Amino acid sequence: MSSSSSSNPLSAAARRILIVEDDPSLLKMYGSALQGAGYRTHHVREGEAVAAACAQFRPHLMILDIRLAGRLDGFDVLAQLRAENKEVFVIVLTGEGAEESIVAGLGLGADNYLVKPISRSQLAARVTAQLGRTPGGQVVTPSGVYRYRALELDLDAGALRRGSKLVPLSQTERGLLADLL
């Protein structure tokens, strides 16, 4: 498969998710759900370990609990992360559902704030939806022309061609087909 553009978004398998959670059972469930959706995961259980994990693993997205073992809580981690690296998406996933906590988390730069419990499928869907957006909130639209055997997918024109037959596609269909191809 070839593409005429190098600006296509990364596939799920190339996306790295850092999970920051101190509950071993939740850590296992989140990791399993995200790996099942095709993501690469890494985890840490303490706020103090996040900076080193980010430097080594270079995540595209972080799942962050507020209550963590150690000196740094999730708010501290988020503030430190935003001061150093604004390119990582952060989804706060915590039992802290008070309005003050939600406002504080979003105010510190979280891209989303979810209150536990959450299902495996909803977590994977939220991560996928977040990674389909740029840090400015715009939807990432792949571009270029993909060719596979007799098929040609022109993402800029929004069409699929098989030989001389042209099939119009919606933005969602283009994105899904580009990922599949």
mmCIF file of C-alpha atoms in Angstrom:
data_model
loop_
_atom_site.group_PDB
_atom_site.id
_atom_site.type_symbol
_atom_site.label_atom_id
_atom_site.label_comp_id
_atom_site.label_asym_id
_atom_site.label_seq_id
_atom_site.Cartn_x
_atom_site.Cartn_y
_atom_site.Cartn_z
ATOM 1 C CA MET A 1 0.000 0.000 0.000
ATOM 2 C CA SER A 2 1.360 3.408 -0.856
ATOM 3 C CA SER A 3 0.369 6.957 -0.137
ATOM 4 C CA SER A 4 1.333 10.169 -1.811
ATOM 5 C CA SER A 5 1.182 12.041 1.479
ATOM 6 C CA SER A 6 3.194 11.689 4.666
ATOM 7 C CA SER A 7 0.700 13.635 6.770
ATOM 8 C CA ASN A 8 -1.668 10.741 7.392
ATOM 9 C CA PRO A 9 -2.548 10.124 11.027
ATOM 10 C CA LEU A 10 -0.906 7.229 12.805
ATOM 11 C CA SER A 11 -2.719 3.909 12.927
ATOM 12 C CA ALA A 12 -3.964 2.668 16.284
ATOM 13 C CA ALA A 13 -1.032 0.232 16.497
ATOM 14 C CA ALA A 14 1.409 3.128 16.244
ATOM 15 C CA ARG A 15 -0.379 5.151 18.946
ATOM 16 C CA ARG A 16 1.121 5.007 22.414
ATOM 17 C CA ILE A 17 -1.052 5.364 25.521
ATOM 18 C CA LEU A 18 0.456 6.001 28.959
ATOM 19 C CA ILE A 19 -1.835 4.862 31.774
ATOM 20 C CA VAL A 20 -1.244 6.539 35.133
ATOM 21 C CA GLU A 21 -3.279 4.587 37.687
ATOM 22 C CA ASP A 22 -2.397 3.139 41.091
ATOM 23 C CA ASP A 23 -5.176 0.515 41.292
ATOM 24 C CA PRO A 24 -3.740 -2.733 39.839
ATOM 25 C CA SER A 25 -7.132 -4.126 38.765
ATOM 26 C CA LEU A 26 -8.075 -0.922 36.918
ATOM 27 C CA LEU A 27 -4.620 -0.717 35.394
ATOM 28 C CA LYS A 28 -5.038 -4.243 34.036
ATOM 29 C CA MET A 29 -8.537 -3.514 32.705
ATOM 30 C CA TYR A 30 -7.528 -0.256 30.996
ATOM 31 C CA GLY A 31 -4.427 -1.837 29.479
ATOM 32 C CA SER A 32 -6.379 -4.821 28.214
ATOM 33 C CA ALA A 33 -9.130 -2.634 26.704
ATOM 34 C CA LEU A 34 -6.677 -0.361 24.914
ATOM 35 C CA GLN A 35 -4.405 -3.158 23.713
ATOM 36 C CA GLY A 36 -7.524 -4.950 22.458
ATOM 37 C CA ALA A 37 -8.327 -1.804 20.438
ATOM 38 C CA GLY A 38 -4.847 -1.998 18.908
ATOM 39 C CA TYR A 39 -2.977 0.609 20.979
ATOM 40 C CA ARG A 40 0.457 0.229 22.559
ATOM 41 C CA THR A 41 0.314 0.860 26.285
ATOM 42 C CA HIS A 42 2.696 1.538 29.126
ATOM 43 C CA HIS A 43 1.783 2.241 32.720
ATOM 44 C CA VAL A 44 3.065 3.851 35.891
ATOM 45 C CA ARG A 45 1.488 3.854 39.332
ATOM 46 C CA GLU A 46 3.046 6.967 40.878
ATOM 47 C CA GLY A 47 3.001 10.604 39.812
ATOM 48 C CA GLU A 48 6.764 10.875 40.274
ATOM 49 C CA ALA A 49 7.323 8.296 37.514
ATOM 50 C CA VAL A 50 5.326 10.127 34.825
ATOM 51 C CA ALA A 51 8.052 12.485 33.563
ATOM 52 C CA ALA A 52 10.526 9.637 32.989
ATOM 53 C CA ALA A 53 7.827 7.470 31.368
ATOM 54 C CA CYS A 54 6.887 10.327 29.018
ATOM 55 C CA ALA A 55 10.512 10.871 28.046
ATOM 56 C CA GLN A 56 11.086 7.170 27.353
ATOM 57 C CA PHE A 57 7.692 6.037 25.947
ATOM 58 C CA ARG A 58 6.674 9.337 24.255
ATOM 59 C CA PRO A 59 2.902 8.806 24.546
ATOM 60 C CA HIS A 60 0.336 10.329 22.210
ATOM 61 C CA LEU A 61 -2.270 10.214 24.984
ATOM 62 C CA MET A 62 -2.276 9.780 28.736
ATOM 63 C CA ILE A 63 -5.031 8.286 30.893
ATOM 64 C CA LEU A 64 -4.535 10.022 34.252
ATOM 65 C CA ASP A 65 -6.069 9.284 37.652
ATOM 66 C CA ILE A 66 -6.164 12.113 40.180
ATOM 67 C CA ARG A 67 -5.591 10.007 43.300
ATOM 68 C CA LEU A 68 -2.147 8.451 42.976
ATOM 69 C CA ALA A 69 0.330 6.803 45.276
ATOM 70 C CA GLY A 70 3.327 8.944 46.149
ATOM 71 C CA ARG A 71 3.876 12.672 46.584
ATOM 72 C CA LEU A 72 2.369 13.915 43.289
ATOM 73 C CA ASP A 73 -1.333 13.608 42.608
ATOM 74 C CA GLY A 74 -2.897 13.781 39.159
ATOM 75 C CA PHE A 75 -3.366 17.555 39.344
ATOM 76 C CA ASP A 76 0.359 17.980 40.053
ATOM 77 C CA VAL A 77 1.208 15.656 37.175
ATOM 78 C CA LEU A 78 -1.097 17.520 34.797
ATOM 79 C CA ALA A 79 0.286 20.926 35.752
ATOM 80 C CA GLN A 80 3.859 19.675 35.312
ATOM 81 C CA LEU A 81 3.043 18.031 31.988
ATOM 82 C CA ARG A 82 1.403 21.133 30.546
ATOM 83 C CA ALA A 83 4.331 23.269 31.685
ATOM 84 C CA GLU A 84 6.730 20.980 29.784
ATOM 85 C CA ASN A 85 4.864 19.328 26.891
ATOM 86 C CA LYS A 86 1.583 20.454 25.381
ATOM 87 C CA GLU A 87 1.529 17.794 22.643
ATOM 88 C CA VAL A 88 0.219 14.902 24.764
ATOM 89 C CA PHE A 89 -3.550 14.485 24.994
ATOM 90 C CA VAL A 90 -4.707 13.905 28.566
ATOM 91 C CA ILE A 91 -7.916 12.166 29.576
ATOM 92 C CA VAL A 92 -8.456 12.385 33.307
ATOM 93 C CA LEU A 93 -10.196 9.208 34.452
ATOM 94 C CA THR A 94 -10.880 9.324 38.156
ATOM 95 C CA GLY A 95 -13.336 8.756 40.966
ATOM 96 C CA GLU A 96 -13.145 12.488 41.758
ATOM 97 C CA GLY A 97 -16.484 13.634 40.343
ATOM 98 C CA ALA A 98 -16.979 16.852 42.306
ATOM 99 C CA GLU A 99 -17.549 19.892 40.094
ATOM 100 C CA GLU A 100 -14.521 21.654 41.616
ATOM 101 C CA SER A 101 -12.276 18.746 40.621
ATOM 102 C CA ILE A 102 -13.651 18.629 37.085
ATOM 103 C CA VAL A 103 -13.201 22.386 36.649
ATOM 104 C CA ALA A 104 -9.688 22.191 38.142
ATOM 105 C CA GLY A 105 -8.664 19.331 35.830
ATOM 106 C CA LEU A 106 -9.970 21.021 32.713
ATOM 107 C CA GLY A 107 -8.458 24.318 33.856
ATOM 108 C CA LEU A 108 -5.050 22.663 34.156
ATOM 109 C CA GLY A 109 -5.281 21.491 30.553
ATOM 110 C CA ALA A 110 -6.983 18.093 30.526
ATOM 111 C CA ASP A 111 -8.521 17.379 27.132
ATOM 112 C CA ASN A 112 -11.323 15.354 28.710
ATOM 113 C CA TYR A 113 -12.453 14.495 32.240
ATOM 114 C CA LEU A 114 -14.274 11.225 32.910
ATOM 115 C CA VAL A 115 -15.599 9.891 36.197
ATOM 116 C CA LYS A 116 -15.222 6.213 37.098
ATOM 117 C CA PRO A 117 -16.611 3.661 36.564
ATOM 118 C CA ILE A 118 -16.251 3.377 32.797
ATOM 119 C CA SER A 119 -16.662 0.366 30.541
ATOM 120 C CA ARG A 120 -13.831 -1.065 28.456
ATOM 121 C CA SER A 121 -15.614 -0.247 25.200
ATOM 122 C CA GLN A 122 -16.369 3.338 26.252
ATOM 123 C CA LEU A 123 -12.748 3.884 27.264
ATOM 124 C CA ALA A 124 -11.481 2.621 23.904
ATOM 125 C CA ALA A 125 -14.064 4.754 22.070
ATOM 126 C CA ARG A 126 -13.115 7.891 24.030
ATOM 127 C CA VAL A 127 -9.416 7.347 23.336
ATOM 128 C CA THR A 128 -10.072 6.761 19.639
ATOM 129 C CA ALA A 129 -12.247 9.883 19.438
ATOM 130 C CA GLN A 130 -9.631 11.994 21.217
ATOM 131 C CA LEU A 131 -6.804 10.753 19.021
ATOM 132 C CA GLY A 132 -8.862 11.637 15.956
ATOM 133 C CA ARG A 133 -8.556 15.310 16.874
ATOM 134 C CA THR A 134 -5.682 17.742 16.726
ATOM 135 C CA PRO A 135 -4.599 19.481 19.937
ATOM 136 C CA GLY A 136 -6.636 22.493 18.732
ATOM 137 C CA GLY A 137 -9.762 20.361 18.616
ATOM 138 C CA GLN A 138 -10.063 19.997 14.858
ATOM 139 C CA VAL A 139 -10.774 16.625 13.313
ATOM 140 C CA VAL A 140 -7.726 15.087 11.654
ATOM 141 C CA THR A 141 -8.552 14.388 8.044
ATOM 142 C CA PRO A 142 -6.158 12.083 6.237
ATOM 143 C CA SER A 143 -5.071 13.163 2.777
ATOM 144 C CA GLY A 144 -3.388 11.661 -0.236
ATOM 145 C CA VAL A 145 -4.032 8.863 -2.661
ATOM 146 C CA TYR A 146 -3.846 5.224 -1.599
ATOM 147 C CA ARG A 147 -3.612 2.415 -4.106
ATOM 148 C CA TYR A 148 -4.239 -1.250 -3.504
ATOM 149 C CA ARG A 149 -4.540 -3.580 -6.483
ATOM 150 C CA ALA A 150 -7.470 -2.249 -8.588
ATOM 151 C CA LEU A 151 -8.621 0.190 -5.874
ATOM 152 C CA GLU A 152 -7.613 3.830 -5.641
ATOM 153 C CA LEU A 153 -8.720 5.848 -2.616
ATOM 154 C CA ASP A 154 -8.396 9.591 -3.219
ATOM 155 C CA LEU A 155 -8.834 11.153 0.209
ATOM 156 C CA ASP A 156 -8.607 14.717 -1.076
ATOM 157 C CA ALA A 157 -11.399 14.182 -3.624
ATOM 158 C CA GLY A 158 -13.358 12.011 -1.193
ATOM 159 C CA ALA A 159 -13.806 9.172 -3.633
ATOM 160 C CA LEU A 160 -12.993 5.546 -4.167
ATOM 161 C CA ARG A 161 -12.241 4.336 -7.689
ATOM 162 C CA ARG A 162 -12.193 0.798 -8.968
ATOM 163 C CA GLY A 163 -11.096 1.048 -12.556
ATOM 164 C CA SER A 164 -13.299 3.742 -14.092
ATOM 165 C CA LYS A 165 -16.093 3.426 -11.491
ATOM 166 C CA LEU A 166 -16.241 6.297 -8.952
ATOM 167 C CA VAL A 167 -17.840 5.816 -5.509
ATOM 168 C CA PRO A 168 -18.357 8.980 -3.366
ATOM 169 C CA LEU A 169 -17.470 8.595 0.320
ATOM 170 C CA SER A 170 -18.321 10.493 3.503
ATOM 171 C CA GLN A 171 -15.488 11.830 5.692
ATOM 172 C CA THR A 172 -16.048 8.967 8.150
ATOM 173 C CA GLU A 173 -15.962 6.364 5.362
ATOM 174 C CA ARG A 174 -12.739 7.910 3.947
ATOM 175 C CA GLY A 175 -11.039 7.803 7.340
ATOM 176 C CA LEU A 176 -12.111 4.233 8.057
ATOM 177 C CA LEU A 177 -11.118 3.002 4.617
ATOM 178 C CA ALA A 178 -7.750 4.769 4.852
ATOM 179 C CA ASP A 179 -7.092 3.016 8.177
ATOM 180 C CA LEU A 180 -8.106 -0.345 6.726
ATOM 181 C CA LEU A 181 -5.997 0.070 3.628
#
